[in-house]
XYZ file of C-alpha atoms in Angstrom:
581
model
C -122.041 -110.889 -17.307
C -121.201 -107.369 -18.445
C -118.387 -108.669 -20.642
C -120.702 -111.108 -22.452
C -122.522 -108.461 -24.481
C -121.199 -105.678 -26.652
C -123.248 -102.970 -24.891
C -121.566 -103.759 -21.585
C -118.140 -103.910 -23.202
C -118.551 -100.552 -24.956
C -120.080 -98.967 -21.873
C -117.322 -100.242 -19.573
C -114.654 -99.204 -22.089
C -116.073 -95.692 -22.319
C -116.272 -95.427 -18.530
C -112.725 -96.643 -17.988
C -111.385 -94.314 -20.648
C -113.332 -91.270 -19.455
C -112.518 -92.059 -15.807
C -108.829 -92.202 -16.603
C -109.004 -88.939 -18.553
C -111.000 -87.183 -15.822
C -108.648 -88.460 -13.104
C -105.534 -87.244 -14.909
C -107.243 -83.971 -15.811
C -108.341 -83.379 -12.212
C -104.784 -83.978 -10.948
C -103.413 -81.548 -13.504
C -106.084 -78.965 -12.649
C -105.409 -79.227 -8.901
C -101.697 -78.859 -9.481
C -102.347 -75.919 -11.786
C -104.591 -74.150 -9.278
C -102.138 -74.750 -6.450
C -99.281 -73.308 -8.476
C -101.508 -70.460 -9.549
C -102.445 -69.647 -5.950
C -98.827 -69.827 -4.845
C -97.752 -67.511 -7.652
C -100.659 -65.157 -6.957
C -99.866 -64.960 -3.233
C -96.170 -64.527 -3.996
C -96.914 -61.725 -6.451
C -99.293 -60.002 -4.025
C -96.846 -60.198 -1.131
C -94.003 -58.995 -3.387
C -96.038 -55.970 -4.530
C -97.040 -55.170 -0.949
C -93.463 -55.455 0.288
C -92.200 -53.243 -2.534
C -94.828 -50.592 -1.769
C -93.922 -50.644 1.944
C -90.223 -50.227 1.096
C -91.045 -47.347 -1.291
C -93.153 -45.587 1.365
C -90.383 -45.866 3.937
C -87.811 -44.520 1.473
C -89.934 -41.486 0.439
C -90.981 -40.271 3.913
C -88.414 -38.391 5.864
C -90.424 -38.918 8.986
C -89.847 -42.611 9.645
C -92.590 -42.856 12.210
C -95.168 -41.368 9.860
C -93.980 -43.534 6.989
C -94.233 -46.570 9.220
C -97.828 -45.740 10.098
C -98.688 -45.302 6.451
C -97.062 -48.656 5.701
C -99.042 -50.419 8.421
C -102.228 -49.232 6.755
C -101.433 -51.459 3.771
C -101.405 -54.648 5.840
C -104.440 -56.645 6.958
C -105.366 -59.476 9.329
C -103.869 -62.089 7.054
C -100.769 -60.268 5.907
C -98.214 -59.324 8.536
C -95.083 -57.179 8.117
C -91.747 -56.722 9.861
C -89.468 -53.741 9.241
C -85.768 -53.744 10.192
C -84.091 -50.370 10.060
C -80.509 -49.841 8.910
C -79.721 -49.277 12.592
C -80.911 -52.877 13.254
C -84.116 -51.888 14.948
C -87.096 -54.123 14.347
C -90.775 -53.053 14.087
C -93.849 -55.309 13.792
C -97.174 -54.512 12.130
C -100.001 -53.772 14.586
C -101.934 -56.922 13.585
C -99.119 -59.122 14.852
C -100.212 -60.308 18.269
C -97.013 -62.228 18.664
C -93.525 -61.257 17.783
C -92.013 -64.688 16.982
C -89.202 -63.377 14.850
C -86.353 -61.539 16.543
C -83.543 -59.621 14.941
C -81.186 -62.551 15.316
C -83.629 -64.748 13.316
C -83.111 -62.573 10.262
C -79.427 -62.036 10.821
C -78.681 -65.743 11.235
C -80.900 -66.962 8.398
C -78.730 -67.612 5.328
C -81.455 -66.603 2.846
C -83.215 -63.749 4.642
C -79.920 -62.089 5.672
C -79.067 -61.578 2.001
C -81.442 -58.586 1.995
C -78.939 -56.635 4.102
C -76.165 -57.344 1.653
C -78.007 -55.734 -1.249
C -80.101 -58.598 -2.744
C -83.278 -57.228 -4.325
C -85.698 -60.005 -3.443
C -85.935 -63.002 -1.102
C -88.718 -65.647 -0.849
C -88.869 -68.395 1.736
C -91.434 -70.794 3.187
C -91.191 -70.671 6.984
C -92.765 -72.317 10.018
C -94.984 -69.824 11.812
C -95.818 -70.459 15.515
C -99.533 -70.242 16.230
C -99.741 -70.920 19.968
C -97.621 -71.326 23.064
C -97.837 -75.120 22.940
C -95.404 -75.287 20.041
C -97.936 -75.408 17.243
C -96.720 -74.210 13.871
C -98.208 -73.574 10.522
C -96.629 -72.934 7.191
C -96.193 -69.340 5.996
C -94.677 -67.623 2.957
C -92.238 -64.758 3.696
C -91.069 -62.177 1.146
C -88.208 -59.816 1.851
C -87.151 -56.656 -0.024
C -84.498 -54.011 0.914
C -85.018 -50.263 1.322
C -82.372 -47.542 1.603
C -82.228 -44.481 3.803
C -79.229 -42.186 3.373
C -77.339 -44.987 1.661
C -77.929 -47.455 4.415
C -79.860 -50.723 3.796
C -82.792 -51.887 5.844
C -85.274 -54.647 5.169
C -89.024 -55.076 4.828
C -90.298 -58.594 5.452
C -93.913 -59.483 4.829
C -95.394 -62.927 5.374
C -98.768 -64.667 5.133
C -100.009 -67.996 6.430
C -100.464 -70.677 3.772
C -103.652 -71.933 5.443
C -105.707 -69.447 3.467
C -104.082 -70.705 0.301
C -104.656 -74.312 1.417
C -108.296 -73.508 2.143
C -108.624 -72.105 -1.358
C -106.882 -75.181 -2.737
C -109.232 -77.502 -0.820
C -112.269 -75.567 -2.037
C -110.958 -75.672 -5.588
C -110.255 -79.402 -5.247
C -113.801 -80.011 -4.035
C -115.166 -78.106 -6.989
C -112.938 -80.051 -9.362
C -113.998 -83.400 -7.882
C -117.627 -82.322 -8.004
C -117.193 -81.417 -11.647
C -115.448 -84.754 -12.236
C -118.316 -86.609 -10.567
C -120.925 -84.765 -12.616
C -118.887 -85.367 -15.736
C -118.613 -89.073 -14.816
C -122.372 -89.352 -14.292
C -123.132 -87.555 -17.544
C -120.512 -89.614 -19.343
C -122.030 -92.811 -17.932
C -125.463 -91.892 -19.232
C -124.086 -90.734 -22.561
C -121.873 -93.818 -22.907
C -124.817 -96.123 -22.194
C -126.990 -94.239 -24.660
C -124.256 -94.223 -27.303
C -123.487 -97.907 -26.755
C -127.163 -98.789 -27.032
C -127.499 -96.631 -30.133
C -124.491 -98.279 -31.761
C -125.314 -101.833 -30.755
C -129.062 -101.750 -31.535
C -128.439 -102.438 -35.267
C -125.851 -105.032 -34.303
C -128.388 -106.850 -32.101
C -130.854 -106.833 -34.987
C -128.143 -108.214 -37.248
C -127.376 -110.922 -34.699
C -131.058 -111.893 -34.555
C -131.226 -111.849 -38.344
C -128.060 -113.983 -38.521
C -129.694 -116.593 -36.263
C -132.733 -116.571 -38.567
C -130.451 -117.087 -41.568
C -128.784 -120.046 -39.829
C -132.270 -121.579 -39.524
C -132.681 -121.322 -43.282
C -134.774 -118.121 -43.413
C -132.704 -116.397 -46.074
C -135.401 -113.760 -46.740
C -134.719 -112.140 -43.357
C -133.928 -108.422 -43.747
C -132.110 -105.975 -41.475
C -133.553 -102.421 -41.494
C -131.097 -99.829 -42.835
C -131.514 -96.866 -40.437
C -128.332 -94.877 -41.059
C -125.945 -94.032 -43.863
C -122.785 -94.719 -41.864
C -120.741 -97.905 -41.574
C -123.553 -99.671 -39.684
C -125.957 -98.831 -42.500
C -123.476 -100.166 -45.043
C -123.046 -103.285 -42.913
C -126.832 -103.805 -42.835
C -127.005 -103.394 -46.615
C -124.140 -105.848 -47.075
C -125.871 -108.302 -44.702
C -129.116 -108.126 -46.696
C -127.231 -108.666 -49.963
C -125.357 -111.556 -48.361
C -128.684 -113.160 -47.339
C -129.998 -112.887 -50.890
C -126.775 -114.294 -52.318
C -126.837 -117.109 -49.783
C -130.402 -117.924 -50.783
C -129.376 -118.076 -54.444
C -126.277 -120.170 -53.698
C -128.088 -122.556 -51.340
C -130.885 -122.950 -53.879
C -128.321 -123.708 -56.592
C -126.530 -126.169 -54.301
C -129.820 -127.881 -53.434
C -130.695 -128.145 -57.108
C -127.275 -129.589 -57.904
C -127.567 -131.950 -54.943
C -131.035 -133.038 -56.047
C -129.843 -133.484 -59.620
C -126.872 -135.506 -58.417
C -129.138 -137.617 -56.192
C -131.538 -138.178 -59.095
C -128.678 -139.060 -61.408
C -127.258 -141.506 -58.861
C -130.691 -143.009 -58.210
C -131.467 -143.395 -61.905
C -128.099 -144.911 -62.797
C -128.110 -148.577 -63.710
C -124.601 -148.913 -62.284
C -123.922 -149.009 -58.578
C -121.923 -146.124 -57.100
C -120.022 -146.176 -53.801
C -117.944 -143.295 -52.456
C -115.345 -143.737 -49.710
C -113.346 -141.460 -47.472
C -109.597 -141.952 -47.122
C -110.112 -144.539 -44.352
C -112.372 -146.676 -46.541
C -115.668 -145.777 -44.862
C -118.686 -145.698 -47.177
C -120.082 -142.175 -47.555
C -122.650 -142.327 -50.372
C -124.451 -145.173 -52.115
C -127.209 -145.428 -54.697
C -129.959 -148.095 -54.973
C -128.055 -150.376 -57.414
C -125.041 -150.320 -55.066
C -127.258 -151.190 -52.082
C -128.813 -154.014 -54.089
C -125.328 -155.270 -54.966
C -124.311 -155.283 -51.278
C -127.496 -157.146 -50.355
C -126.864 -159.720 -53.093
C -123.214 -160.119 -52.165
C -123.878 -160.486 -48.435
C -126.913 -162.709 -49.012
C -129.325 -160.603 -46.959
C -132.343 -158.435 -47.660
C -131.120 -155.819 -45.178
C -128.724 -153.098 -46.223
C -125.186 -154.101 -45.280
C -121.966 -152.120 -45.542
C -119.709 -155.193 -45.631
C -117.691 -154.903 -48.836
C -116.041 -157.653 -50.888
C -112.325 -157.980 -50.262
C -111.659 -157.368 -53.969
C -113.155 -153.869 -53.771
C -111.156 -153.058 -50.637
C -107.945 -154.276 -52.343
C -108.701 -152.037 -55.318
C -109.398 -149.117 -52.945
C -106.048 -149.564 -51.201
C -104.242 -149.660 -54.549
C -105.983 -146.438 -55.591
C -104.870 -144.701 -52.388
C -101.306 -145.956 -52.761
C -100.805 -145.514 -56.516
C -103.293 -142.660 -57.118
C -104.441 -144.304 -60.346
C -107.683 -145.904 -61.494
C -108.044 -149.616 -60.769
C -110.335 -152.209 -62.377
C -111.469 -155.601 -61.088
C -114.069 -158.324 -61.571
C -116.428 -160.080 -59.156
C -118.618 -163.160 -59.498
C -120.989 -165.017 -57.212
C -123.766 -167.536 -57.877
C -123.637 -167.080 -61.672
C -123.728 -163.292 -61.302
C -120.913 -161.132 -62.612
C -119.799 -157.559 -61.923
C -117.008 -155.312 -63.115
C -115.662 -152.746 -60.639
C -113.854 -149.495 -61.496
C -112.347 -147.575 -58.556
C -111.114 -144.017 -59.195
C -109.460 -141.531 -56.792
C -111.256 -138.435 -55.487
C -109.065 -135.369 -55.049
C -109.250 -132.456 -52.625
C -107.095 -130.000 -54.571
C -103.788 -131.928 -54.750
C -104.433 -134.626 -52.131
C -106.596 -137.749 -52.337
C -109.571 -137.490 -50.008
C -111.178 -140.797 -50.955
C -112.358 -142.853 -53.907
C -115.463 -143.658 -55.944
C -116.324 -147.166 -57.084
C -118.606 -147.859 -60.048
C -120.083 -151.365 -60.002
C -121.626 -152.597 -63.246
C -123.746 -155.743 -63.336
C -122.376 -157.782 -66.228
C -124.684 -160.766 -65.681
C -127.016 -159.853 -68.525
C -124.110 -159.045 -70.837
C -122.498 -162.382 -70.022
C -125.832 -164.072 -70.577
C -126.367 -162.291 -73.891
C -122.839 -163.143 -74.959
C -123.500 -166.771 -74.101
C -126.802 -166.629 -75.982
C -125.059 -165.146 -78.997
C -122.410 -167.825 -78.901
C -125.024 -170.520 -78.396
C -127.145 -169.010 -81.159
C -124.314 -169.215 -83.652
C -123.524 -172.747 -82.522
C -127.183 -173.823 -82.661
C -127.820 -172.285 -86.085
C -124.684 -173.938 -87.351
C -125.790 -177.215 -85.830
C -129.340 -176.960 -87.192
C -128.148 -176.076 -90.684
C -125.273 -178.502 -90.830
C -127.437 -181.632 -90.907
C -129.846 -180.591 -93.709
C -127.013 -179.050 -95.720
C -124.964 -182.229 -95.357
C -127.950 -184.332 -96.382
C -128.711 -182.075 -99.342
C -125.105 -182.294 -100.424
C -124.915 -186.056 -99.980
C -128.162 -186.967 -101.691
C -127.613 -184.473 -104.512
C -124.194 -186.025 -105.151
C -125.850 -189.444 -105.138
C -128.265 -188.269 -107.832
C -125.458 -186.740 -109.857
C -123.412 -189.936 -109.599
C -126.420 -192.103 -110.634
C -126.169 -194.072 -107.415
C -129.938 -194.713 -107.482
C -130.567 -197.779 -109.624
C -134.283 -197.256 -110.173
C -136.781 -194.475 -110.624
C -138.252 -195.189 -107.195
C -134.871 -194.705 -105.499
C -134.318 -191.457 -107.355
C -137.719 -190.211 -106.217
C -136.916 -191.199 -102.646
C -133.658 -189.253 -102.790
C -135.445 -186.280 -104.322
C -138.111 -186.468 -101.578
C -135.428 -186.425 -98.873
C -133.773 -183.429 -100.526
C -137.173 -181.718 -100.702
C -137.959 -182.382 -97.011
C -134.575 -181.111 -95.873
C -134.910 -177.974 -97.976
C -138.375 -177.412 -96.480
C -136.881 -177.862 -93.031
C -134.213 -175.284 -93.830
C -136.838 -172.911 -95.153
C -138.944 -173.404 -92.035
C -135.922 -172.706 -89.839
C -135.070 -169.525 -91.735
C -138.692 -168.315 -91.630
C -138.920 -168.919 -87.901
C -135.667 -167.017 -87.378
C -137.034 -164.105 -89.401
C -140.326 -164.129 -87.450
C -138.471 -164.173 -84.148
C -136.196 -161.332 -85.247
C -139.209 -159.205 -86.218
C -140.914 -159.861 -82.893
C -137.853 -158.969 -80.837
C -137.064 -155.858 -82.898
C -140.582 -154.409 -82.502
C -141.389 -154.594 -86.227
C -144.133 -157.081 -85.475
C -147.834 -156.076 -85.597
C -151.016 -157.937 -84.644
C -154.164 -158.160 -86.760
C -156.744 -158.504 -84.017
C -160.333 -159.532 -84.609
C -163.192 -160.826 -82.460
C -163.048 -164.627 -82.490
C -165.429 -167.172 -80.933
C -163.109 -169.379 -78.901
C -164.770 -172.841 -78.975
C -165.048 -173.162 -82.794
C -161.582 -171.683 -83.115
C -160.054 -174.297 -80.779
C -162.063 -177.166 -82.306
C -160.601 -176.412 -85.718
C -157.023 -176.376 -84.386
C -157.413 -179.587 -82.343
C -158.926 -181.473 -85.294
C -155.702 -180.886 -87.249
C -153.862 -183.106 -84.755
C -156.465 -185.892 -84.561
C -154.686 -188.009 -87.156
C -151.301 -187.483 -85.540
C -152.738 -188.455 -82.143
C -154.317 -191.619 -83.590
C -151.011 -192.595 -85.169
C -149.390 -192.510 -81.726
C -152.500 -193.989 -80.077
C -152.911 -190.910 -77.852
C -156.039 -189.406 -76.347
C -156.457 -185.754 -77.453
C -159.294 -183.864 -75.729
C -160.693 -180.310 -75.739
C -162.582 -178.749 -72.811
C -163.987 -175.228 -73.133
C -165.420 -174.399 -69.699
C -166.875 -171.034 -70.635
C -167.154 -169.980 -74.265
C -166.951 -166.364 -75.398
C -165.598 -163.872 -77.908
C -162.082 -162.480 -77.512
C -160.174 -159.889 -79.585
C -156.975 -161.656 -80.701
C -154.803 -162.234 -83.748
C -156.203 -165.637 -84.748
C -153.312 -166.693 -86.970
C -150.718 -165.937 -84.306
C -152.634 -167.615 -81.464
C -153.174 -170.609 -83.735
C -149.400 -170.668 -84.222
C -148.939 -170.766 -80.445
C -151.474 -173.551 -79.931
C -150.100 -175.546 -82.852
C -146.608 -175.420 -81.355
C -147.803 -176.387 -77.864
C -150.033 -179.261 -79.051
C -147.357 -180.525 -81.462
C -144.758 -180.526 -78.667
C -147.152 -182.287 -76.304
C -147.917 -185.065 -78.818
C -144.283 -185.541 -79.812
C -143.117 -185.839 -76.188
C -145.928 -188.123 -74.989
C -145.626 -191.900 -75.162
C -148.249 -194.215 -76.656
C -151.498 -194.579 -74.726
C -150.792 -191.152 -73.234
C -153.144 -188.196 -72.895
C -153.017 -184.617 -74.204
C -155.688 -182.233 -72.903
C -156.509 -178.737 -74.169
C -158.591 -176.582 -71.792
C -159.922 -173.029 -72.270
C -161.947 -170.480 -70.325
C -163.237 -167.010 -71.189
C -164.252 -164.614 -68.379
C -164.151 -160.903 -67.567
C -160.369 -160.910 -67.255
C -159.797 -162.404 -70.714
C -158.810 -165.749 -72.243
C -157.006 -168.531 -70.396
C -156.030 -171.829 -72.025
C -153.635 -174.609 -71.166
C -152.121 -177.602 -72.934
C -151.304 -180.511 -70.601
C -149.768 -183.918 -71.241
C -148.583 -186.871 -69.192
C -145.447 -187.386 -71.251
C -141.767 -187.402 -70.435
C -141.817 -183.992 -68.729
C -139.022 -181.460 -68.374
C -136.255 -181.541 -65.790
C -136.520 -178.818 -63.155
C -133.085 -177.486 -64.115
C -134.292 -176.950 -67.694
C -137.537 -175.117 -66.853
C -136.013 -171.561 -66.685
C -134.592 -171.965 -70.208
C -137.422 -173.588 -72.204
C -138.425 -170.253 -73.777
C -134.910 -169.446 -74.987
C -133.976 -169.776 -78.630
C -132.656 -173.171 -79.726
C -132.975 -174.586 -76.222
C -133.978 -178.227 -76.257
C -134.585 -180.389 -73.279
C -133.819 -183.340 -75.557
C -130.042 -183.178 -75.491
C -129.675 -185.888 -78.101
C -131.436 -183.716 -80.749
C -132.917 -186.760 -82.449
C -134.472 -185.935 -85.707
C -138.202 -186.400 -85.918
C -138.710 -185.780 -82.238
C -136.964 -182.464 -81.693
C -137.911 -179.323 -83.639
C -135.846 -176.275 -84.401
C -135.858 -175.025 -80.811
C -137.536 -171.741 -81.789
C -141.218 -172.611 -81.335
C -141.550 -171.743 -77.643
C -139.485 -168.560 -78.051
C -141.862 -167.464 -80.839
C -144.901 -168.483 -78.771
C -143.725 -166.408 -75.829
C -143.215 -163.323 -78.018
C -146.704 -163.689 -79.549
C -148.374 -164.018 -76.141
C -146.454 -161.032 -74.728
C -147.401 -159.005 -77.824
C -151.035 -159.604 -76.781
C -150.169 -158.267 -73.305
C -150.355 -161.735 -71.772
C -147.972 -164.237 -70.284
C -147.112 -167.913 -70.683
C -146.010 -170.254 -67.894
C -144.836 -173.849 -67.704
C -145.094 -176.428 -64.940
C -143.497 -179.837 -65.279
C -141.978 -182.752 -63.471
C -139.711 -185.246 -65.086
C -141.675 -188.400 -65.992
C -145.036 -186.916 -64.912
C -145.896 -184.603 -67.787
C -145.957 -180.892 -68.655
C -148.583 -178.138 -68.531
C -148.312 -174.855 -70.478
C -150.703 -172.075 -69.343
C -151.414 -169.001 -71.470
C -153.289 -165.949 -70.125
C -154.371 -163.197 -72.555
C -156.095 -160.244 -70.846
C -159.204 -158.588 -72.283
């Protein structure tokens, strides 16, 4: 556990380092003190031996000089004097006389004193009892001369005293080492805690930052590296807050852009897994897979384009279609520096464009078709007049009447096209006024009474609840005129056409119903399109220009209302118009 936190690591490191230093230092100190004691004892014994030799040389009375010399010895230091005549004398403190004359004569080092060597030092074994016990002793030998003859002074001292001093010194050193270790331990722990306290605060602050609390601050307590680190940490937190905020804003903007795009967007990783989609792309997948639930099953065409992008590293384009719906797909590579990390597919719904293109084509064809007949008739009958084909005045008038009717038809077609263009471009305005509904409808229905009688039809009006409504009377009359005219023209003799109306709190509701030929179910979605005619034969006199219902729908929607149609082939048709208050 101690190695899992920085305090323990620093503390243990300090202790190991200081322990190693103290151990080496204690060994060096013990060796130093031992050498010092040995040198001190050697120097003391050498001085004592030299003084004894000097005393013996300066006193003519050997016995007196010997007594003076013995005064310089003590209980620890013992001396042996060998005269030039090879007599041996021991200091009074020597209870034993372990060293005989032959010992000195036969010893290779000690015997050098008698040959004129100035100084001899040797470590010897000194007997301490009769049982053969020995202890180490240091012996120093110096020569002295009497009347030109050489004798020797040997002084020795047991090393136990020196060893006792060494042991005492060692104990003191180890005691000092122990105290130093204890103090170092306390100091190391204090220093480690002092150093790591800011680091622990930084660690806690770092955890807070990872939780998204970028305002977390670390107190700056010192001016050293830790203080600079705390300052840098605080600045880093502020910069992170700014960067994360900027990233979130960019992410939100990107998400909003993706969500608001009309085109579908799909992003893939290099393996072809979908990473990001937007609502149009999800709607596309639902439509393609025929389910209301979000599905990640992609069309094979998109996957083929994706594989080509990965292989060729170029943009690929393709087209999709299903159930009269059309899409164009553009797949582009996504790069991570110099390598492709995936692709992005943009899916554009081309159904409306295809539909508009078809409407444009149909519009041109229908206008051409509608104009071709009256133009051909105008041309033909005018040529007949110019060529005097008509034999009588009555025939000429008939031809002129036909030319007049066809020109009126062309004018009506052009006017309706202009009205429809204004409505769809937004340059169309309503002149609303408060109108009483029942008189208003009575007047419109009466206009068709003669036409209904000619076809022996029953035309009725039923106003369930009369009231006043704010509408553009001329435009609503145009709507009703178109609906009633269509109903009469597409109803057989002895048929019925009924106009019903109701005014309540929600607004005006009226319907025009007939029991005529009806409209095929396949044609119902297209009856409000320009130039669309359920009568495929386009027989003159029965079919109009094909613009009436398109104009009616635009007028009703301009009032904020809606128009609906219900019909069954051979059973009749009902148009319902709702105009809110």
